[in-house]
């Protein structure tokens, strides 16, 4: 699913929506290898919340999502990409850092 998502972004490179998608290129085989390596490096845990990743989950928020560490860098390179829960990735991108960190505190079960 993550590889397909990136390949769809590659296919949409340069197309116009309400904004212009950045130019992206990536080889499918290398993406599969990169995500397998990332899975091992992260011990099957979300990079953002450290919760267990659930492959093939039917729950939209629990699905695995590729997250670029530096969003200004459009490349899905090994150094710029981590695996997260889709819910964590969406929350990180939509809300302020403080709101996201508060949310993570609750999700992780840390005392407030």
PDB file of C-alpha atoms in Angstrom:
ATOM      1  CA  UNK A   1       0.000   0.000   0.000  1.00  0.00           C
ATOM      2  CA  UNK A   2       2.813   2.438   0.849  1.00  0.00           C
ATOM      3  CA  UNK A   3       4.680   1.673  -2.373  1.00  0.00           C
ATOM      4  CA  UNK A   4       1.475   2.071  -4.412  1.00  0.00           C
ATOM      5  CA  UNK A   5       0.819   5.422  -2.743  1.00  0.00           C
ATOM      6  CA  UNK A   6       4.276   6.702  -3.649  1.00  0.00           C
ATOM      7  CA  UNK A   7       3.985   5.375  -7.198  1.00  0.00           C
ATOM      8  CA  UNK A   8       0.652   7.221  -7.536  1.00  0.00           C
ATOM      9  CA  UNK A   9       2.379  10.409  -6.363  1.00  0.00           C
ATOM     10  CA  UNK A  10       5.125   9.785  -8.925  1.00  0.00           C
ATOM     11  CA  UNK A  11       2.480   9.315 -11.629  1.00  0.00           C
ATOM     12  CA  UNK A  12       0.872  12.607 -10.558  1.00  0.00           C
ATOM     13  CA  UNK A  13       4.174  14.497 -10.573  1.00  0.00           C
ATOM     14  CA  UNK A  14       3.775  17.953 -12.020  1.00  0.00           C
ATOM     15  CA  UNK A  15      -0.003  17.664 -12.415  1.00  0.00           C
ATOM     16  CA  UNK A  16      -2.168  20.506 -11.209  1.00  0.00           C
ATOM     17  CA  UNK A  17      -4.815  20.274  -8.531  1.00  0.00           C
ATOM     18  CA  UNK A  18      -5.275  23.180  -6.155  1.00  0.00           C
ATOM     19  CA  UNK A  19      -1.478  23.140  -6.116  1.00  0.00           C
ATOM     20  CA  UNK A  20       1.250  21.543  -8.198  1.00  0.00           C
ATOM     21  CA  UNK A  21       2.567  18.173  -7.072  1.00  0.00           C
ATOM     22  CA  UNK A  22       6.355  18.173  -6.802  1.00  0.00           C
ATOM     23  CA  UNK A  23       8.377  16.158  -9.298  1.00  0.00           C
ATOM     24  CA  UNK A  24       9.157  12.750  -7.755  1.00  0.00           C
ATOM     25  CA  UNK A  25      10.856   9.664  -9.070  1.00  0.00           C
ATOM     26  CA  UNK A  26      11.423   6.315  -7.420  1.00  0.00           C
ATOM     27  CA  UNK A  27      11.940   2.693  -8.503  1.00  0.00           C
ATOM     28  CA  UNK A  28       9.298   0.258  -7.176  1.00  0.00           C
ATOM     29  CA  UNK A  29      11.785  -2.507  -6.296  1.00  0.00           C
ATOM     30  CA  UNK A  30      13.952  -0.094  -4.324  1.00  0.00           C
ATOM     31  CA  UNK A  31      10.893   1.178  -2.453  1.00  0.00           C
ATOM     32  CA  UNK A  32       9.982  -2.359  -1.358  1.00  0.00           C
ATOM     33  CA  UNK A  33      13.562  -2.952  -0.199  1.00  0.00           C
ATOM     34  CA  UNK A  34      13.676   0.417   1.606  1.00  0.00           C
ATOM     35  CA  UNK A  35      10.413  -0.242   3.496  1.00  0.00           C
ATOM     36  CA  UNK A  36      11.523  -3.754   4.472  1.00  0.00           C
ATOM     37  CA  UNK A  37      14.733  -2.262   5.901  1.00  0.00           C
ATOM     38  CA  UNK A  38      12.798   0.521   7.658  1.00  0.00           C
ATOM     39  CA  UNK A  39      10.421  -2.051   9.181  1.00  0.00           C
ATOM     40  CA  UNK A  40      13.381  -3.900  10.704  1.00  0.00           C
ATOM     41  CA  UNK A  41      15.106  -0.677  11.854  1.00  0.00           C
ATOM     42  CA  UNK A  42      11.904   0.540  13.531  1.00  0.00           C
ATOM     43  CA  UNK A  43      11.137  -2.903  15.031  1.00  0.00           C
ATOM     44  CA  UNK A  44       7.660  -2.760  13.480  1.00  0.00           C
ATOM     45  CA  UNK A  45       6.845   0.395  15.480  1.00  0.00           C
ATOM     46  CA  UNK A  46       5.416   3.727  14.335  1.00  0.00           C
ATOM     47  CA  UNK A  47       8.205   6.288  14.044  1.00  0.00           C
ATOM     48  CA  UNK A  48       6.007   8.978  15.608  1.00  0.00           C
ATOM     49  CA  UNK A  49       4.189   7.288  18.511  1.00  0.00           C
ATOM     50  CA  UNK A  50       6.244   4.092  18.940  1.00  0.00           C
ATOM     51  CA  UNK A  51       3.028   2.063  18.820  1.00  0.00           C
ATOM     52  CA  UNK A  52       2.859  -1.301  17.028  1.00  0.00           C
ATOM     53  CA  UNK A  53       2.299  -1.003  13.272  1.00  0.00           C
ATOM     54  CA  UNK A  54      -0.542  -3.166  11.934  1.00  0.00           C
ATOM     55  CA  UNK A  55       0.059  -4.320   8.346  1.00  0.00           C
ATOM     56  CA  UNK A  56      -3.054  -4.667   6.195  1.00  0.00           C
ATOM     57  CA  UNK A  57      -5.314  -3.133   8.838  1.00  0.00           C
ATOM     58  CA  UNK A  58      -8.821  -2.293   7.675  1.00  0.00           C
ATOM     59  CA  UNK A  59      -8.810   0.607  10.168  1.00  0.00           C
ATOM     60  CA  UNK A  60      -7.884   3.683   8.110  1.00  0.00           C
ATOM     61  CA  UNK A  61      -6.032   5.354  11.016  1.00  0.00           C
ATOM     62  CA  UNK A  62      -3.932   2.242  11.739  1.00  0.00           C
ATOM     63  CA  UNK A  63      -2.803   1.709   8.146  1.00  0.00           C
ATOM     64  CA  UNK A  64       0.927   2.116   7.540  1.00  0.00           C
ATOM     65  CA  UNK A  65       1.947   5.429   6.012  1.00  0.00           C
ATOM     66  CA  UNK A  66       5.249   6.667   4.583  1.00  0.00           C
ATOM     67  CA  UNK A  67       6.298   9.873   6.346  1.00  0.00           C
ATOM     68  CA  UNK A  68       8.994  12.194   5.047  1.00  0.00           C
ATOM     69  CA  UNK A  69      11.010  13.518   7.982  1.00  0.00           C
ATOM     70  CA  UNK A  70      11.741  16.734   6.103  1.00  0.00           C
ATOM     71  CA  UNK A  71       8.607  17.621   4.138  1.00  0.00           C
ATOM     72  CA  UNK A  72      10.511  20.250   2.162  1.00  0.00           C
ATOM     73  CA  UNK A  73      12.565  17.404   0.665  1.00  0.00           C
ATOM     74  CA  UNK A  74      10.180  15.728  -1.788  1.00  0.00           C
ATOM     75  CA  UNK A  75      12.289  12.543  -2.036  1.00  0.00           C
ATOM     76  CA  UNK A  76      11.201   9.317  -0.397  1.00  0.00           C
ATOM     77  CA  UNK A  77      14.803   8.387   0.379  1.00  0.00           C
ATOM     78  CA  UNK A  78      15.869   6.029   3.153  1.00  0.00           C
ATOM     79  CA  UNK A  79      17.236   8.923   5.219  1.00  0.00           C
ATOM     80  CA  UNK A  80      14.102  11.031   4.722  1.00  0.00           C
ATOM     81  CA  UNK A  81      11.377   8.390   5.115  1.00  0.00           C
ATOM     82  CA  UNK A  82       9.907   6.558   8.088  1.00  0.00           C
ATOM     83  CA  UNK A  83       6.884   4.293   8.539  1.00  0.00           C
ATOM     84  CA  UNK A  84       4.062   5.669  10.675  1.00  0.00           C
ATOM     85  CA  UNK A  85       0.404   5.027  11.410  1.00  0.00           C
ATOM     86  CA  UNK A  86      -1.657   6.996   8.914  1.00  0.00           C
ATOM     87  CA  UNK A  87      -3.509   8.589  11.858  1.00  0.00           C
ATOM     88  CA  UNK A  88      -0.230   9.807  13.386  1.00  0.00           C
ATOM     89  CA  UNK A  89       0.978  11.131  10.036  1.00  0.00           C
ATOM     90  CA  UNK A  90      -2.282  12.986   9.355  1.00  0.00           C
ATOM     91  CA  UNK A  91      -2.358  14.467  12.860  1.00  0.00           C
ATOM     92  CA  UNK A  92       1.263  15.609  12.603  1.00  0.00           C
ATOM     93  CA  UNK A  93       0.571  17.360   9.307  1.00  0.00           C
ATOM     94  CA  UNK A  94      -2.724  19.018  10.263  1.00  0.00           C
ATOM     95  CA  UNK A  95      -2.118  20.378  13.754  1.00  0.00           C
ATOM     96  CA  UNK A  96       0.478  22.480  15.529  1.00  0.00           C
ATOM     97  CA  UNK A  97       3.531  20.816  17.036  1.00  0.00           C
ATOM     98  CA  UNK A  98       2.175  21.508  20.542  1.00  0.00           C
ATOM     99  CA  UNK A  99      -1.240  19.979  19.723  1.00  0.00           C
ATOM    100  CA  UNK A 100       0.402  16.940  18.123  1.00  0.00           C
ATOM    101  CA  UNK A 101       2.734  16.437  21.103  1.00  0.00           C
ATOM    102  CA  UNK A 102      -0.227  16.700  23.517  1.00  0.00           C
ATOM    103  CA  UNK A 103      -2.071  14.107  21.445  1.00  0.00           C
ATOM    104  CA  UNK A 104       0.968  11.788  21.454  1.00  0.00           C
ATOM    105  CA  UNK A 105       1.239  12.087  25.227  1.00  0.00           C
ATOM    106  CA  UNK A 106      -2.326  10.799  25.581  1.00  0.00           C
ATOM    107  CA  UNK A 107      -1.916   8.087  22.913  1.00  0.00           C
ATOM    108  CA  UNK A 108       1.263   6.791  24.572  1.00  0.00           C
ATOM    109  CA  UNK A 109      -0.490   6.693  27.949  1.00  0.00           C
ATOM    110  CA  UNK A 110       2.024   9.070  29.528  1.00  0.00           C
ATOM    111  CA  UNK A 111       0.836  11.108  32.520  1.00  0.00           C
ATOM    112  CA  UNK A 112      -0.436  14.553  31.517  1.00  0.00           C
TER     113      UNK A 112
END
